[in-house]
Every structure is written in C-alpha cells, then in structure tokens.
Short mmCIF file of C-alpha atoms in Angstrom, two decimals:
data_model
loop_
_atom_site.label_atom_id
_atom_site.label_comp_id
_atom_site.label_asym_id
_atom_site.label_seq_id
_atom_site.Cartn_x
_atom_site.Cartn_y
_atom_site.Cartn_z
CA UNK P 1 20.25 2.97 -2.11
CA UNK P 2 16.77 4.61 -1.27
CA UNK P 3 15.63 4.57 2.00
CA UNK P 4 12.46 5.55 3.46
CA UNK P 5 12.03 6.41 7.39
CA UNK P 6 8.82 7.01 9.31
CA UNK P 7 8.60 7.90 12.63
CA UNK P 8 6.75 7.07 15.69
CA UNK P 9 6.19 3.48 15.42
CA UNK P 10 3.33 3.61 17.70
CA UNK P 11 1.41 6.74 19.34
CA UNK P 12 -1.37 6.81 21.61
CA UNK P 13 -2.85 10.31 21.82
CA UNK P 14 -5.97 11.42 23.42
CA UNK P 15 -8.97 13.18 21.23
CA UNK P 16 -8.69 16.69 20.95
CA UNK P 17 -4.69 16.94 20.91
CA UNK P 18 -2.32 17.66 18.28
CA UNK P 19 -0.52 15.01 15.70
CA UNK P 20 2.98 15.21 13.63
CA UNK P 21 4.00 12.12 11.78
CA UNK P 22 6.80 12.32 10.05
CA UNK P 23 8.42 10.71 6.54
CA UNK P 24 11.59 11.32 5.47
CA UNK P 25 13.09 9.81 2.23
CA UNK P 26 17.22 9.27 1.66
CA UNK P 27 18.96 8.62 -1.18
CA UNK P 28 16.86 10.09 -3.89
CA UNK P 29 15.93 13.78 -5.12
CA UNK P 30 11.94 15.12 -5.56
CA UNK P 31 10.42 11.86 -5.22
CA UNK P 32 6.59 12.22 -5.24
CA UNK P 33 5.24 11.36 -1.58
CA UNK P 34 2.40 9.71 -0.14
CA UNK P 35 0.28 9.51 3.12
CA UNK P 36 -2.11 6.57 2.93
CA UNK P 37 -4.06 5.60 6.25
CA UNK P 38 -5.45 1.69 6.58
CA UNK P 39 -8.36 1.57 9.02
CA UNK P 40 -8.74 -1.85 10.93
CA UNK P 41 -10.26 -4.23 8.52
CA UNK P 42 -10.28 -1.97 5.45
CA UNK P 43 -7.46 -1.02 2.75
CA UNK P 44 -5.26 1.85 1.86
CA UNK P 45 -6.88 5.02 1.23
CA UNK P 46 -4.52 7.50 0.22
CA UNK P 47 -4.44 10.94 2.11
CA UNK P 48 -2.30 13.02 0.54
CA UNK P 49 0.45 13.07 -2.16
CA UNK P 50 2.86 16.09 -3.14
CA UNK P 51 5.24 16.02 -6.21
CA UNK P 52 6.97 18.92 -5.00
CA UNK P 53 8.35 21.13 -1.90
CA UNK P 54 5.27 22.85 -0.44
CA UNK P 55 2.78 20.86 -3.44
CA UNK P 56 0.02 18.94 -1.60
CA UNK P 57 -2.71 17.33 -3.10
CA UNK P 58 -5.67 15.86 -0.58
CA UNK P 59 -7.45 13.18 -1.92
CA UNK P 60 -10.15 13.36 0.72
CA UNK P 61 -11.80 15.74 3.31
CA UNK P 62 -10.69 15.35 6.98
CA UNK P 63 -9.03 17.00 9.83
CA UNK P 64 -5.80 16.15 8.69
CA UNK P 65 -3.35 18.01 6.99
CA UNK P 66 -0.05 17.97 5.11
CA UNK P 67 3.19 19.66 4.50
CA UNK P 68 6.06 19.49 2.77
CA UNK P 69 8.68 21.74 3.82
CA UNK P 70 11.82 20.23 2.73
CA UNK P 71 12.11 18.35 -0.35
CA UNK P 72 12.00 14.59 1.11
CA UNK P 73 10.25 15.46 4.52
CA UNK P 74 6.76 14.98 4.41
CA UNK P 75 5.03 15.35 8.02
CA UNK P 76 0.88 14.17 8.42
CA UNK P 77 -0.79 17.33 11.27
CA UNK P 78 -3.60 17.67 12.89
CA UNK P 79 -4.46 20.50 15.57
CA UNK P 80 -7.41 18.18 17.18
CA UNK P 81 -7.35 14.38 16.65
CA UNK P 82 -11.05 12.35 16.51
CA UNK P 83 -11.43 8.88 17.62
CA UNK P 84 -11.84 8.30 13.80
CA UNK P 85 -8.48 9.37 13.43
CA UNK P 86 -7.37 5.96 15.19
CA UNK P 87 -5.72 3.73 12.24
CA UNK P 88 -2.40 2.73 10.38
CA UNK P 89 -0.66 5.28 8.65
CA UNK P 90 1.67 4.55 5.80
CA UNK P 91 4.45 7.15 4.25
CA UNK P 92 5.45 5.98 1.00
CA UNK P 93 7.56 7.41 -2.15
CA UNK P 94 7.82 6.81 -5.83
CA UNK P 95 9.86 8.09 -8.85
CA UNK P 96 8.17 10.04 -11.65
CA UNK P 97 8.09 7.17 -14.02
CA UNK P 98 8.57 4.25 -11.74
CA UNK P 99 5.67 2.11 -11.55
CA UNK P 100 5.21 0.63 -7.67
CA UNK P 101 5.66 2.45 -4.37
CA UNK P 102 8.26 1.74 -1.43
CA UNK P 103 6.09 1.84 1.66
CA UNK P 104 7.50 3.28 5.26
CA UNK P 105 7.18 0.76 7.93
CA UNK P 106 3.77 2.49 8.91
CA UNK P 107 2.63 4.29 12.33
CA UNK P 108 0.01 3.00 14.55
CA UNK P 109 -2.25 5.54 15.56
CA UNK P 110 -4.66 5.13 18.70
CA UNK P 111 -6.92 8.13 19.63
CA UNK P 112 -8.19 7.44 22.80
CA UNK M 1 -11.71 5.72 -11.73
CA UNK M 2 -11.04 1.92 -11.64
CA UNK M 3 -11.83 -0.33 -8.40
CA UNK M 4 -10.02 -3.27 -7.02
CA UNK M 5 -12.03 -5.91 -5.82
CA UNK M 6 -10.49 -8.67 -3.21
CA UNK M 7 -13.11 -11.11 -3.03
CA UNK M 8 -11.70 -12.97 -0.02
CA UNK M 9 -11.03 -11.05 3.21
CA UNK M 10 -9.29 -13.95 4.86
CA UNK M 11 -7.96 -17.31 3.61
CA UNK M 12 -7.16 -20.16 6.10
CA UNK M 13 -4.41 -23.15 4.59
CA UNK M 14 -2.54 -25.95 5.97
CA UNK M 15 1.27 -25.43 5.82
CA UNK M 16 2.43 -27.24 2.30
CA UNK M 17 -0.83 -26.66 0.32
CA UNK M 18 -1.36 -24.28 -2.57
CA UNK M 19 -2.80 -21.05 -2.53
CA UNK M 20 -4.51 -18.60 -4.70
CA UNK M 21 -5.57 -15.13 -3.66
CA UNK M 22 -8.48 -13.52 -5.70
CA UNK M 23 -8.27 -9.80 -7.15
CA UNK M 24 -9.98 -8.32 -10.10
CA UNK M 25 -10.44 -4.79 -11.35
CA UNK M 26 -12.59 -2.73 -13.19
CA UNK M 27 -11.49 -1.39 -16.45
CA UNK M 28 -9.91 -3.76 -18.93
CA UNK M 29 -8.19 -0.55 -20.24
CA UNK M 30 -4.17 -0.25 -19.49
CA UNK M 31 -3.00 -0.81 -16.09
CA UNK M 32 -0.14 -1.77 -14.09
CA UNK M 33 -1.04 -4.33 -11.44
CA UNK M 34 0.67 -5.11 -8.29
CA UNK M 35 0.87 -7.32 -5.32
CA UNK M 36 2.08 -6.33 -1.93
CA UNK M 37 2.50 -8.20 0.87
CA UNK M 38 1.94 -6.65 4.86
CA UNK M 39 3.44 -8.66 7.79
CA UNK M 40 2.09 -7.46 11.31
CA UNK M 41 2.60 -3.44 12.13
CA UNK M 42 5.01 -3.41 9.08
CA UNK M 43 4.88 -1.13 6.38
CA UNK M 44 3.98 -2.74 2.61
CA UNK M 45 6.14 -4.74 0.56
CA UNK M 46 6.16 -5.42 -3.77
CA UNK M 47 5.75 -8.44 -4.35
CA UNK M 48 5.11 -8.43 -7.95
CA UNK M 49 4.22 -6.72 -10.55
CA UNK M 50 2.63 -6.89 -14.29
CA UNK M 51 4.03 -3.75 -16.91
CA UNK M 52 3.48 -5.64 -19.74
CA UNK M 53 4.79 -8.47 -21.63
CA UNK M 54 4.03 -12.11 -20.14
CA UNK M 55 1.27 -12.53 -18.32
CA UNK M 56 2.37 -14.74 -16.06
CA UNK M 57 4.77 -13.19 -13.30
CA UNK M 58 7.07 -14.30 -11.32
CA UNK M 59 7.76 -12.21 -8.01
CA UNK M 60 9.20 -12.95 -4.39
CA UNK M 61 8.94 -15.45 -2.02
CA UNK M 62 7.53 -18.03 -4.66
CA UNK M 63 4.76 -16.39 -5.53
CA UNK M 64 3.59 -15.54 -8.67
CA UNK M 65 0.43 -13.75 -10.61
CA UNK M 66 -1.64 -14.00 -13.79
CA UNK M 67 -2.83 -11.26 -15.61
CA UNK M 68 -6.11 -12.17 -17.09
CA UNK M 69 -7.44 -9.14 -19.36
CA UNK M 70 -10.52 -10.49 -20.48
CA UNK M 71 -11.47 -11.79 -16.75
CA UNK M 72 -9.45 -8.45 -15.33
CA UNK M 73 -8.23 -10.43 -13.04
CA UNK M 74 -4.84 -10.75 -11.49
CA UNK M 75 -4.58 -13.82 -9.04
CA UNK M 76 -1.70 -14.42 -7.06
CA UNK M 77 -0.77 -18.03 -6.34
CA UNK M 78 1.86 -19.97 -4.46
CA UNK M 79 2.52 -23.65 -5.23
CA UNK M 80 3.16 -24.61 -1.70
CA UNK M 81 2.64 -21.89 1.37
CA UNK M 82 5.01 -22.04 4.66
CA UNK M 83 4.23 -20.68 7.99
CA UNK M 84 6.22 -17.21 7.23
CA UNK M 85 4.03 -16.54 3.95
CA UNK M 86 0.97 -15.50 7.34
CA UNK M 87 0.33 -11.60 6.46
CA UNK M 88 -2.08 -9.54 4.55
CA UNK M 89 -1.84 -9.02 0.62
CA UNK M 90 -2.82 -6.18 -1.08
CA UNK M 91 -3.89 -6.23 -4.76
CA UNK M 92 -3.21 -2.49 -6.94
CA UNK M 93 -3.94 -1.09 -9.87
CA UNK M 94 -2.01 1.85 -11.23
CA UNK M 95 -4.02 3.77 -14.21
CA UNK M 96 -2.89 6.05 -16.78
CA UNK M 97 -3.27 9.32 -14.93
CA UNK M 98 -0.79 7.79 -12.12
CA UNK M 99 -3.40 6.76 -9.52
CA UNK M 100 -3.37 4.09 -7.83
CA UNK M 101 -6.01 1.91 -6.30
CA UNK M 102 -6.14 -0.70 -3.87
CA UNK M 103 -8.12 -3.79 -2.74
CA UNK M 104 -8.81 -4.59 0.39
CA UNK M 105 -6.99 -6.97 1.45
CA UNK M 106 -6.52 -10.95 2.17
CA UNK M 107 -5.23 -12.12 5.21
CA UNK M 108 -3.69 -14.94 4.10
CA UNK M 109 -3.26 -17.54 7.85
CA UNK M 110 -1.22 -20.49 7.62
CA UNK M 111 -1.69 -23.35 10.05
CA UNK M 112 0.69 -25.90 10.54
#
C-alpha cells in the first residue's frame, strides 16, 4: 500500500533562517506531488506541484521554493523565512488519473 | 478557474443532532467534488467523493453528500453527529485541466 511521510511535525524557526520540509512517498512510482500551505483561519492554497523528477510548477510568488530530486522526495526551502511564512504545510500525492489526493499528516510552521 | 465557496466558517451542534455543511462552486461545467475531513495538526482525509453517476454519495464515518448541478452545490450531511465527528471539513473541486480548488473550511464543534 501507498504511504505518504512528512517530516518535522512541528518547527519553530526564527525569521531570517533557512527551511527544509520534507515529503517522501512509498509504495508507488512518479506520483505527481503537492505542497499546499493552510494559514490560520484560511484554506489550502497550493504551493507547488511537480509531475516529474526535477519538474516544479509554482502556483504563486513567495520566498519559498521547491525541489524534486528523487522521484518520490519532494522537500519545501527557503534561504530566509518571514513571519508570513508561519502556517500549516501539507505534502500530498496523487496518481495521473486518480481523482482525490492522499494528504501527509502536515507540518506546523512557526516563524518567530 | 472555478471557486469553492464554504458559506459557514464554524458550525456549533449538540451531540445526536443532524448536520449539514454548506459548499457550492462556481461553474456548473464538469467537476469532481470532494469532501475532506482535518482533525487537529493532522494532515487531510477523503471523505467522499462525486465522479459521476448518483448524486447522492455515500462516504465515511456516516456522512454523505449531494451533488446539486443546477444549485452547484455539494452539501455534506450527517444524520446524527458524535463527539469524534469535531474537526474541520474541506469542500474541493477538481476541474478538467486537473486543478483543484478548495473552500475554506467548516469547523464543524460538537458539544455534548
């Protein structure tokens, strides 16, 4: 079975330092990945997907990045975190063809 | 690009009673539409979802949803709510180019 692991749970980083999240994916080949971030009080906005080793697509401007360096390892960066970096962050993979996500168990972000 | 509207950000119910959770959408054409559920600092779960056939779906946990294409809406309900159905519940669309969209959320709080 498919399993999908995403790692810290929690993090509390001060503004200005570095970030690595990472997502990895077992028990499936070239699934199409996802970063989505939920601010407090607001829904999922999605980040970044990639459909392929070193394919990322960024749905939205920000001092985040994305990478994709093995084929279900997808790791969220950023060389300077902002306070508006502070939120939820979901990993999540699908199947070309399947029709719903399966969601990591998230990582709570607090830039202090 | 479609939009998914939750109309309620939080819904308080006794233990026992019904429950219905509001989401519409934008465009009446084809979709996929989804509910997942969020318990505290977890990642999402599927509850549901509507490919086509039936419009009335059955998913986990007792709940089910109604597509509604000439309302686009797709309410979730639950006959009879316990304490462990507390968390927040996302409604998404998925479109035809593979995007998907999500509400905002309902926290859904049951009191005993």
């Amino acid at each position: 079975s498919q399993t999908i692991h995403q790692w810290p749970a929690t993090l509390v980083q001060p503004v200005g330092s570095p970030l690595s999240l990472e997502c990895t994916v077992e028990g499936t080949s070239n699934p199409n990945l996802y970063w989505y971030r939920q601010a407090a009080g607001r829904g999922l906005q999605l980040l970044f997907y990639s459909v392929g080793i070193g394919q990322i697509s960024s749905e939205v401007p920000q001092n985040l990045s994305a990478s994709r360096p093995q084929d279900r390892q997808f790791i969220l960066s950023s060389k300077k975190l902002l306070l508006s970096d502070s939120g939820f962050y979901l990993c999540a993979w699908r199947r070309d063809g399947d029709y719903g996500y399966t969601f990591g168990s998230g990582t709570r972000l607090t830039v202090v | 690009a479609q939009s998914v509207t939750q109309l309620d950000s939080q819904v308080p119910v006794f233990e026992e009673a019904p429950v219905e959770l509001r989401c519409n959408y934008s465009s009446s054409v084809s979709v996929y539409l989804f509910w997942y559920v969020q318990y505290p600092n977890q990642g999402l779960q599927l509850l549901l979802k509507y490919l086509s056939g039936s419009t009335l779906v059955k998913g986990i946990n007792g709940f089910e949803a109604e597509f509604n294409k000439s309302q686009t809406s797709f309410h979730l309900r639950k006959p009879s709510v316990h304490i462990s159905d507390t968390a927040e519940y996302f409604c998404a669309v998925k479109d035809n180019f593979n995007k998907f969209y999500f509400g905002s959320g309902t926290k859904l709080n049951v009191k005993p």
